[in-house]
Structures are given as structure tokens and as C-alpha cells.
Short mmCIF file of C-alpha atoms and ligand atoms in Angstrom, two decimals:
data_model
loop_
_atom_site.label_atom_id
_atom_site.label_comp_id
_atom_site.label_asym_id
_atom_site.label_seq_id
_atom_site.Cartn_x
_atom_site.Cartn_y
_atom_site.Cartn_z
CA MET A 1 -9.44 75.48 41.02
CA SER A 2 -5.75 75.94 39.53
CA PRO A 3 -3.84 79.02 40.70
CA ARG A 4 -4.43 82.42 39.19
CA SER A 5 -1.59 84.23 40.43
CA TRP A 6 1.91 82.72 40.85
CA LEU A 7 4.51 85.29 42.67
CA PHE A 8 8.00 84.60 42.37
CA VAL A 9 9.77 85.40 45.62
CA PRO A 10 14.00 85.39 45.66
CA GLY A 11 14.84 82.43 47.95
CA ASP A 12 17.40 84.41 49.59
CA ARG A 13 15.15 86.97 50.73
CA PRO A 14 13.51 85.57 53.92
CA GLU A 15 11.64 88.42 54.84
CA ARG A 16 10.04 88.72 51.41
CA MET A 17 8.91 84.95 51.34
CA ALA A 18 7.24 85.60 54.78
CA LYS A 19 5.62 88.90 53.39
CA ALA A 20 4.50 87.02 50.48
CA LEU A 21 1.94 84.83 52.37
CA GLY A 22 -0.40 87.63 53.18
CA LEU A 23 -0.49 89.15 49.54
CA GLY A 24 -3.40 87.20 48.21
CA ALA A 25 -1.36 85.21 45.71
CA ASP A 26 -2.93 81.74 44.94
CA ALA A 27 0.58 80.11 44.73
CA LEU A 28 4.37 81.32 45.46
CA ILE A 29 7.33 80.33 43.73
CA LEU A 30 10.22 80.44 46.00
CA ASP A 31 13.18 80.71 43.74
CA LEU A 32 16.67 79.22 43.69
CA GLU A 33 17.33 79.98 40.05
CA ASP A 34 17.89 83.33 38.29
CA ALA A 35 16.75 85.61 41.09
CA VAL A 36 19.39 84.18 43.45
CA ALA A 37 23.32 85.07 42.55
CA ALA A 38 25.76 82.13 42.15
CA GLY A 39 27.43 83.01 45.31
CA ALA A 40 23.89 83.16 47.58
CA LYS A 41 22.59 79.67 46.34
CA ALA A 42 23.67 78.05 49.51
CA ALA A 43 22.05 80.70 51.85
CA ALA A 44 18.93 80.80 49.58
CA ARG A 45 18.77 77.04 50.22
CA ASP A 46 18.78 77.18 53.73
CA ALA A 47 16.16 79.96 53.85
CA VAL A 48 13.84 78.07 51.71
CA ARG A 49 14.28 74.99 53.94
CA GLU A 50 13.57 77.16 56.95
CA PHE A 51 10.60 78.69 55.36
CA LEU A 52 9.12 75.42 54.41
CA ALA A 53 9.58 74.08 57.85
CA GLN A 54 7.75 76.58 59.46
CA ARG A 55 4.76 76.53 56.85
CA ASP A 56 1.04 76.78 58.05
CA THR A 57 -0.23 73.62 56.18
CA VAL A 58 -3.96 74.59 56.46
CA ARG A 59 -3.82 78.19 55.31
CA GLY A 60 -2.01 80.31 52.73
CA PRO A 61 -0.83 80.02 49.05
CA ALA A 62 0.37 76.81 47.49
CA LEU A 63 4.23 76.57 47.80
CA PHE A 64 6.31 75.87 44.91
CA VAL A 65 10.25 76.04 44.63
CA ARG A 66 11.82 76.83 41.38
CA VAL A 67 15.10 74.75 41.39
CA ASN A 68 18.36 75.26 38.92
CA PRO A 69 17.94 73.30 35.62
CA LEU A 70 18.83 69.65 35.21
CA ASP A 71 22.12 70.26 33.51
CA SER A 72 23.32 72.40 36.29
CA THR A 73 25.36 71.11 38.93
CA LEU A 74 23.20 72.95 41.41
CA ILE A 75 20.16 71.08 41.26
CA ALA A 76 20.96 67.76 43.49
CA ASP A 77 21.52 70.46 46.23
CA ASP A 78 18.42 72.25 45.59
CA VAL A 79 16.27 68.91 45.54
CA ALA A 80 18.14 67.76 48.74
CA THR A 81 16.93 70.94 50.41
CA LEU A 82 13.56 70.08 49.90
CA THR A 83 13.45 66.62 51.39
CA GLY A 84 11.24 66.75 54.69
CA GLY A 85 9.73 70.41 53.77
CA ALA A 86 6.11 71.07 53.31
CA PHE A 87 5.51 72.06 49.74
CA ASP A 88 3.38 71.59 46.88
CA GLY A 89 5.37 71.35 43.79
CA VAL A 90 8.34 72.23 41.70
CA VAL A 91 8.97 74.82 38.85
CA LEU A 92 11.49 73.29 36.61
CA PRO A 93 13.32 75.88 34.29
CA LYS A 94 14.86 75.18 31.00
CA ALA A 95 12.54 72.24 30.66
CA GLU A 96 12.76 70.30 27.34
CA GLY A 97 9.39 67.93 27.35
CA ARG A 98 8.37 65.03 29.06
CA ALA A 99 11.82 63.26 29.38
CA SER A 100 12.96 66.33 31.69
CA VAL A 101 9.71 65.86 33.82
CA ALA A 102 10.56 62.32 34.30
CA ALA A 103 14.33 63.13 35.20
CA LEU A 104 13.20 65.59 37.77
CA ARG A 105 10.37 63.36 39.26
CA ALA A 106 13.10 60.58 39.85
CA MET A 107 15.04 62.96 41.83
CA LEU A 108 12.31 64.35 44.05
CA PRO A 109 11.57 63.03 47.39
CA GLY A 110 8.04 62.12 46.61
CA ASP A 111 5.21 62.84 44.24
CA TYR A 112 4.96 66.58 43.77
CA ALA A 113 3.32 68.60 41.20
CA ILE A 114 5.79 69.77 38.42
CA LEU A 115 5.44 73.24 36.69
CA PRO A 116 7.75 73.22 33.77
CA ILE A 117 8.83 76.44 32.07
CA ALA A 118 8.77 75.14 28.61
CA SER A 119 10.20 77.59 26.16
CA GLU A 120 13.67 78.52 27.48
CA THR A 121 16.06 76.73 25.32
CA PRO A 122 15.89 76.53 21.40
CA ARG A 123 15.40 72.75 21.73
CA ALA A 124 12.56 72.99 24.07
CA VAL A 125 10.43 74.96 21.50
CA PHE A 126 10.34 71.75 19.78
CA THR A 127 9.15 69.65 22.60
CA LEU A 128 6.31 72.18 23.39
CA GLY A 129 3.82 69.50 22.17
CA ASP A 130 5.55 66.47 23.90
CA TYR A 131 4.11 66.92 27.60
CA ASP A 132 2.36 64.28 29.18
CA GLY A 133 0.01 66.06 31.55
CA ASP A 134 0.22 63.56 34.31
CA GLY A 135 1.33 65.47 37.61
CA LEU A 136 1.72 68.42 35.92
CA ALA A 137 0.68 71.77 37.64
CA GLY A 138 0.38 73.32 34.34
CA LEU A 139 2.69 74.57 31.44
CA THR A 140 4.42 77.91 31.27
CA TRP A 141 6.83 79.72 29.22
CA GLY A 142 9.14 82.70 29.40
CA ALA A 143 10.45 85.47 26.97
CA GLU A 144 13.63 86.21 28.68
CA ASP A 145 16.11 83.37 28.52
CA LEU A 146 15.23 82.02 24.78
CA PRO A 147 16.34 85.48 23.17
CA ALA A 148 19.33 85.13 25.20
CA ALA A 149 20.17 81.71 24.37
CA ILE A 150 20.11 82.30 20.39
CA GLY A 151 21.61 85.90 20.61
CA ALA A 152 18.74 88.03 19.92
CA THR A 153 18.50 91.41 21.36
CA THR A 154 14.82 91.41 22.66
CA SER A 155 11.66 89.42 22.54
CA ARG A 156 9.69 92.63 22.47
CA GLU A 157 8.59 95.32 19.53
CA PRO A 158 9.11 99.06 20.86
CA ASP A 159 5.41 99.01 21.79
CA GLY A 160 6.05 96.21 24.24
CA GLY A 161 4.16 93.38 22.18
CA TYR A 162 6.18 90.23 21.29
CA THR A 163 8.25 89.82 18.18
CA ASP A 164 7.27 87.03 15.87
CA PRO A 165 9.30 84.37 17.34
CA TYR A 166 8.00 84.74 20.74
CA ARG A 167 4.42 85.03 19.54
CA VAL A 168 5.00 81.61 18.05
CA VAL A 169 6.42 80.36 21.24
CA ARG A 170 3.52 81.68 23.25
CA ALA A 171 1.18 79.95 21.13
CA LEU A 172 2.60 76.58 21.02
CA THR A 173 3.07 76.72 24.94
CA LEU A 174 -0.84 77.52 25.14
CA PHE A 175 -1.78 74.46 22.60
CA GLY A 176 0.85 72.47 24.41
CA ALA A 177 -0.73 72.67 27.75
CA HIS A 178 -4.29 72.05 26.46
CA ALA A 179 -2.96 69.04 24.66
CA ALA A 180 -1.54 67.71 27.78
CA GLY A 181 -4.99 68.59 29.70
CA VAL A 182 -3.24 71.00 32.12
CA PRO A 183 -3.54 74.97 32.74
CA ALA A 184 -1.65 77.10 30.47
CA ILE A 185 0.09 79.74 32.65
CA GLU A 186 1.02 83.02 31.23
CA THR A 187 4.60 84.41 31.59
CA VAL A 188 5.59 87.48 33.63
CA TYR A 189 4.92 91.17 32.88
CA PRO A 190 8.40 92.78 34.01
CA ASP A 191 7.24 96.20 33.96
CA PHE A 192 5.82 95.79 37.52
CA ARG A 193 4.83 99.90 37.93
CA ASP A 194 2.73 99.45 34.88
CA LEU A 195 -0.63 97.97 36.10
CA GLU A 196 -2.86 99.31 33.27
CA GLY A 197 -0.71 97.53 30.92
CA LEU A 198 -0.55 94.48 32.90
CA ALA A 199 -4.41 94.42 33.06
CA ARG A 200 -4.33 94.33 29.29
CA TYR A 201 -1.71 91.82 29.04
CA ALA A 202 -3.35 89.57 31.60
CA ALA A 203 -7.09 89.92 29.84
CA ARG A 204 -5.25 89.10 26.77
CA GLY A 205 -3.85 85.96 28.11
CA ARG A 206 -7.38 84.83 29.52
CA ARG A 207 -8.82 85.77 26.39
CA ASP A 208 -6.50 83.15 24.50
CA GLY A 209 -7.17 80.39 26.98
CA PHE A 210 -4.38 80.78 29.71
CA THR A 211 -5.92 80.31 33.32
CA GLY A 212 -3.15 81.88 35.34
CA MET A 213 0.05 83.93 35.11
CA MET A 214 3.06 84.39 36.89
CA ALA A 215 4.04 87.59 38.87
CA ILE A 216 7.16 89.34 40.01
CA HIS A 217 5.69 92.05 42.58
CA PRO A 218 3.18 92.30 45.00
CA ALA A 219 1.30 95.10 43.23
CA GLN A 220 0.52 92.49 40.25
CA VAL A 221 -1.34 89.80 42.36
CA ALA A 222 -4.59 91.54 42.76
CA VAL A 223 -4.68 92.58 38.97
CA ILE A 224 -3.88 89.04 38.10
CA ASN A 225 -6.41 87.44 40.30
CA GLN A 226 -9.12 89.82 38.97
CA GLU A 227 -8.25 89.18 35.27
CA PHE A 228 -8.23 85.41 35.58
CA SER A 229 -11.55 85.37 37.47
CA PRO A 230 -14.72 85.05 35.50
CA SER A 231 -16.72 88.44 35.58
CA ALA A 232 -20.03 88.49 37.16
CA GLU A 233 -21.60 89.19 33.60
CA GLU A 234 -19.71 86.16 32.08
CA ILE A 235 -21.03 83.91 34.96
CA ALA A 236 -24.51 85.27 34.39
CA HIS A 237 -24.23 84.45 30.62
CA ALA A 238 -22.66 81.04 31.08
CA ARG A 239 -25.50 80.30 33.57
CA ARG A 240 -28.11 81.18 30.98
CA ILE A 241 -26.48 78.91 28.47
CA VAL A 242 -26.05 76.04 30.72
CA GLU A 243 -29.89 76.40 31.82
CA MET A 244 -31.13 76.76 28.31
CA PHE A 245 -29.58 73.70 27.29
CA ALA A 246 -30.75 71.65 30.39
CA ALA A 247 -34.21 72.90 29.59
CA HIS A 248 -33.95 71.53 25.91
CA PRO A 249 -32.37 68.09 26.97
CA GLY A 250 -32.50 66.83 22.81
CA ALA A 251 -31.22 70.28 21.44
CA GLY A 252 -27.84 70.69 19.62
CA ALA A 253 -28.11 74.23 18.54
CA LEU A 254 -30.23 77.03 20.34
CA GLN A 255 -30.53 80.62 20.15
CA LEU A 256 -29.61 83.23 22.84
CA ASP A 257 -30.29 86.77 22.25
CA GLY A 258 -30.38 86.26 18.38
CA LYS A 259 -27.07 84.46 18.54
CA MET A 260 -26.51 80.84 17.70
CA VAL A 261 -25.35 78.69 20.46
CA ASP A 262 -24.26 74.94 20.24
CA ALA A 263 -21.72 72.40 21.72
CA PRO A 264 -18.76 74.71 21.95
CA HIS A 265 -20.47 77.55 23.83
CA LEU A 266 -21.76 74.99 26.29
CA LYS A 267 -18.53 73.74 26.83
CA ALA A 268 -16.95 77.18 27.11
CA ALA A 269 -19.96 78.07 29.61
CA GLN A 270 -19.17 74.89 31.72
CA ARG A 271 -15.60 75.97 31.81
CA ILE A 272 -16.20 79.55 33.15
CA LEU A 273 -18.76 77.82 35.73
CA GLY A 274 -15.82 75.49 36.83
CA ARG A 275 -13.78 78.32 37.74
CA VAL A 276 -16.31 80.16 40.16
CA PRO A 277 -14.80 79.98 43.58
CA GLY A 278 -16.84 77.76 45.87
CA PRO A 279 -18.85 79.48 48.77
N1 COA B 1 7.77 89.03 46.98
C1 COA B 1 7.31 89.46 48.00
N2 COA B 1 7.65 90.89 48.41
C2 COA B 1 8.12 91.82 47.51
C3 COA B 1 8.28 91.22 46.18
C4 COA B 1 8.32 89.66 46.02
N3 COA B 1 8.32 89.22 44.62
N4 COA B 1 8.70 92.14 45.43
C5 COA B 1 8.80 93.42 46.23
N5 COA B 1 8.15 93.11 47.45
C6 COA B 1 8.23 93.95 48.50
C7 COA B 1 9.54 94.57 49.02
O1 COA B 1 9.83 93.82 50.10
C8 COA B 1 8.53 96.03 49.30
O2 COA B 1 8.05 95.63 50.67
P1 COA B 1 8.16 96.91 51.87
O3 COA B 1 7.40 98.17 51.17
O4 COA B 1 7.53 96.22 53.09
O5 COA B 1 9.61 97.33 51.92
C9 COA B 1 7.51 96.09 48.53
O6 COA B 1 7.05 94.87 48.04
C10 COA B 1 7.82 97.25 47.43
O7 COA B 1 8.92 96.75 46.95
P2 COA B 1 9.44 97.58 45.65
O8 COA B 1 10.37 98.79 46.33
O9 COA B 1 8.46 98.28 44.70
O10 COA B 1 10.28 96.71 44.71
P3 COA B 1 12.00 96.30 44.75
O11 COA B 1 12.76 97.46 44.20
O12 COA B 1 12.47 96.15 46.23
O13 COA B 1 12.22 95.15 43.98
C11 COA B 1 12.03 93.38 42.56
C12 COA B 1 11.85 94.80 42.79
C13 COA B 1 11.75 93.22 40.84
C14 COA B 1 13.68 93.23 42.57
C15 COA B 1 11.31 92.49 43.28
O14 COA B 1 9.99 92.72 43.19
C16 COA B 1 11.76 91.03 43.04
O15 COA B 1 12.45 90.44 43.50
N6 COA B 1 10.76 90.14 42.27
C17 COA B 1 10.81 88.90 42.19
C18 COA B 1 11.96 88.63 41.31
C19 COA B 1 12.27 87.25 40.76
O16 COA B 1 11.76 86.35 41.86
N7 COA B 1 12.39 86.88 39.48
C20 COA B 1 12.87 85.65 39.12
C21 COA B 1 11.34 85.31 38.26
S1 COA B 1 11.34 86.30 36.78
MG1 MG B 2 15.29 82.64 33.79
#
């Protein structure tokens, strides 16, 4: 099952990286990019290298490292840090379509999964339908860097909802991920003290077809895991649909509780059951 929660941890905070292992996140993103100040990049690389060297490869969350962007002078040293380390994948900020994924892949010391943050530059918006899903851990987006890049003052309305440009970008990322056949990962909810708002935001993401979400704070992990797991009622309902079609092998459309169910309902039910964790 692809990760539900992806927790960011600044790469220059070794004590936070160690703590993050036990917080229940499905994946950690050890950050070498925006959460690390320019003067702390070298120390962050050393801390991440040390952390990966001590990894328990049997238990614990998946480990991803966010490197600096391809057009920075920092990425070569970031990638060099990873050589020999035990990690699962790399998060690529400011990604711009399949060419940028190929460029990163050519630099990596092996065949690792890549999670592009696919909406952080104006050009990136026009590549959201361009991704090839091979080797991608998913596709995700961000609502902070793009407004800064175009001189917008914010990506949010006073009530916290996205402004129109960012609603478009979110939807394009969602469909771009599904067009590539990879998980769509919802972006962070920065107000980490507002857990009720987070729950509503994550529930909306799952409703719309995202299968996981990035987190910035430990308190967000349990909420995200919960919201991106199918509920007992959803699982029971999905089982009824699958069983009903199994009992009527020739049927295209059937009725359940007075409502029509046909091929897309069966597909949705199978998708839900595919996300039920094993025993
Ligand atoms: N990973 C692991 N532990 C974290 C954490 C994280 N991302 N964020 C907070 N913690 C820990 C703190 O160490 C602290 O632990 P303690 O109680 O044992 O001392 C506890 O959680 C509570 O932290 P809190 O005081 O609520 O937050 P803060 O003010 O120290 O930090 C942030 C707030 C936003 C700076 C911090 O959560 C953070 O660095 N998040 C990630 C930022 C990031 O990577 N951004 C890049 C992508 S957008
Ligand atoms: Mg950023």
C-alpha cells in the first residue's frame, strides 16, 4: 500500500529525525531543501548521511530525502550524500515533467523511487500531464512556492480555501497523477495546531482521489492516517458490492439498497478493498 502520511523532517535536526521514526508516519521526508537554511546545508547532509547509515532496514517508515532543485548548485552534493545510504526514494522539488525525473534518475546512485513536487514553478504547471509513472512513488504539489514565483501575495482566501489558480493546480496534479497511474499525494496543511481543519482538508483530499498527504508536524500524522484509511462502513459497503457482482457473474448493472451499481462502483469498491491493510 502506498504511504498515507509523509512527514517532513528538517535534515539539520538529527534529534527530530530520530524521533520521527516512532510517530506512526508511513514515510518520512528528510529535507535538504527549503527547511534548511543556506548556511546549514552541509551540516544537514552530514546528519542525513549518519541517520541513513544507522537505519533499521526491517522496521520503520519508508525514508525519502528531499534534495535541492535540479537547477541549483546544491543538488550534486545532496545526491553524493545518498550514496551508500539505506533509503527508499528521493523527493524532487520544482520538478518540471518527465525530463526532470529522467535528469534526477541519471544522477542517483541506484534505482530509487522518485516523488516529484510537480507544481512549484509556472512552467511546471504545463507539465502536470507529462509524467510517466515508471518508478514514481506518486505525484504531489505545493501551494507555497508557486505564488512566490509569480508575485502573488497568497494562494489562499481569507477562509483558508485555495484561490482559483491553486484550485486549478491541485486538480491538474490529481489528474496528472492518475494519468500516470501513480498515487496522488495532497500537499501540506501548514496550520499544524488546527487538527479539525486538517481532518476536513484531508477528508476532502481523499474524497477527490488523493491517497496520501504530506505532513509537517507530529500531531498531523494520526489524523492523516485516519482520514486516508477506508472506514469500517466503507469497507463493509465495498465488500457487499464485490460479493454481489461475484454472485451475479453475467450482470452489468445491479441494485443495492435501491441504488444502481455498475462497473465504476465495482472498480471503486475494489480500490477501497485494495487499501485495507493486511492482517
Ligand atoms: N518531525 C519530528 N518531530 C517534530 C517535527 C517534525 N517535523 N516537528 C515538531 N517535532 C517535535 C518537536 O521536536 C517537539 O518535540 P518535544 O516535545 O520532544 O520537544 C514536538 O514535536 C512539538 O513541537 P512544537 O513545539 O509543536 O513545534 P516547533 O515550534 O518546535 O516546530 C515546525 C514547528 C513547523 C518548525 C516543525 O514542526 C518543523 O520543522 N516541521 C517541518 C518543517 C519542514 O520540513 N518543512 C519543509 C516542507 S513544507
Ligand atoms: Mg518549497
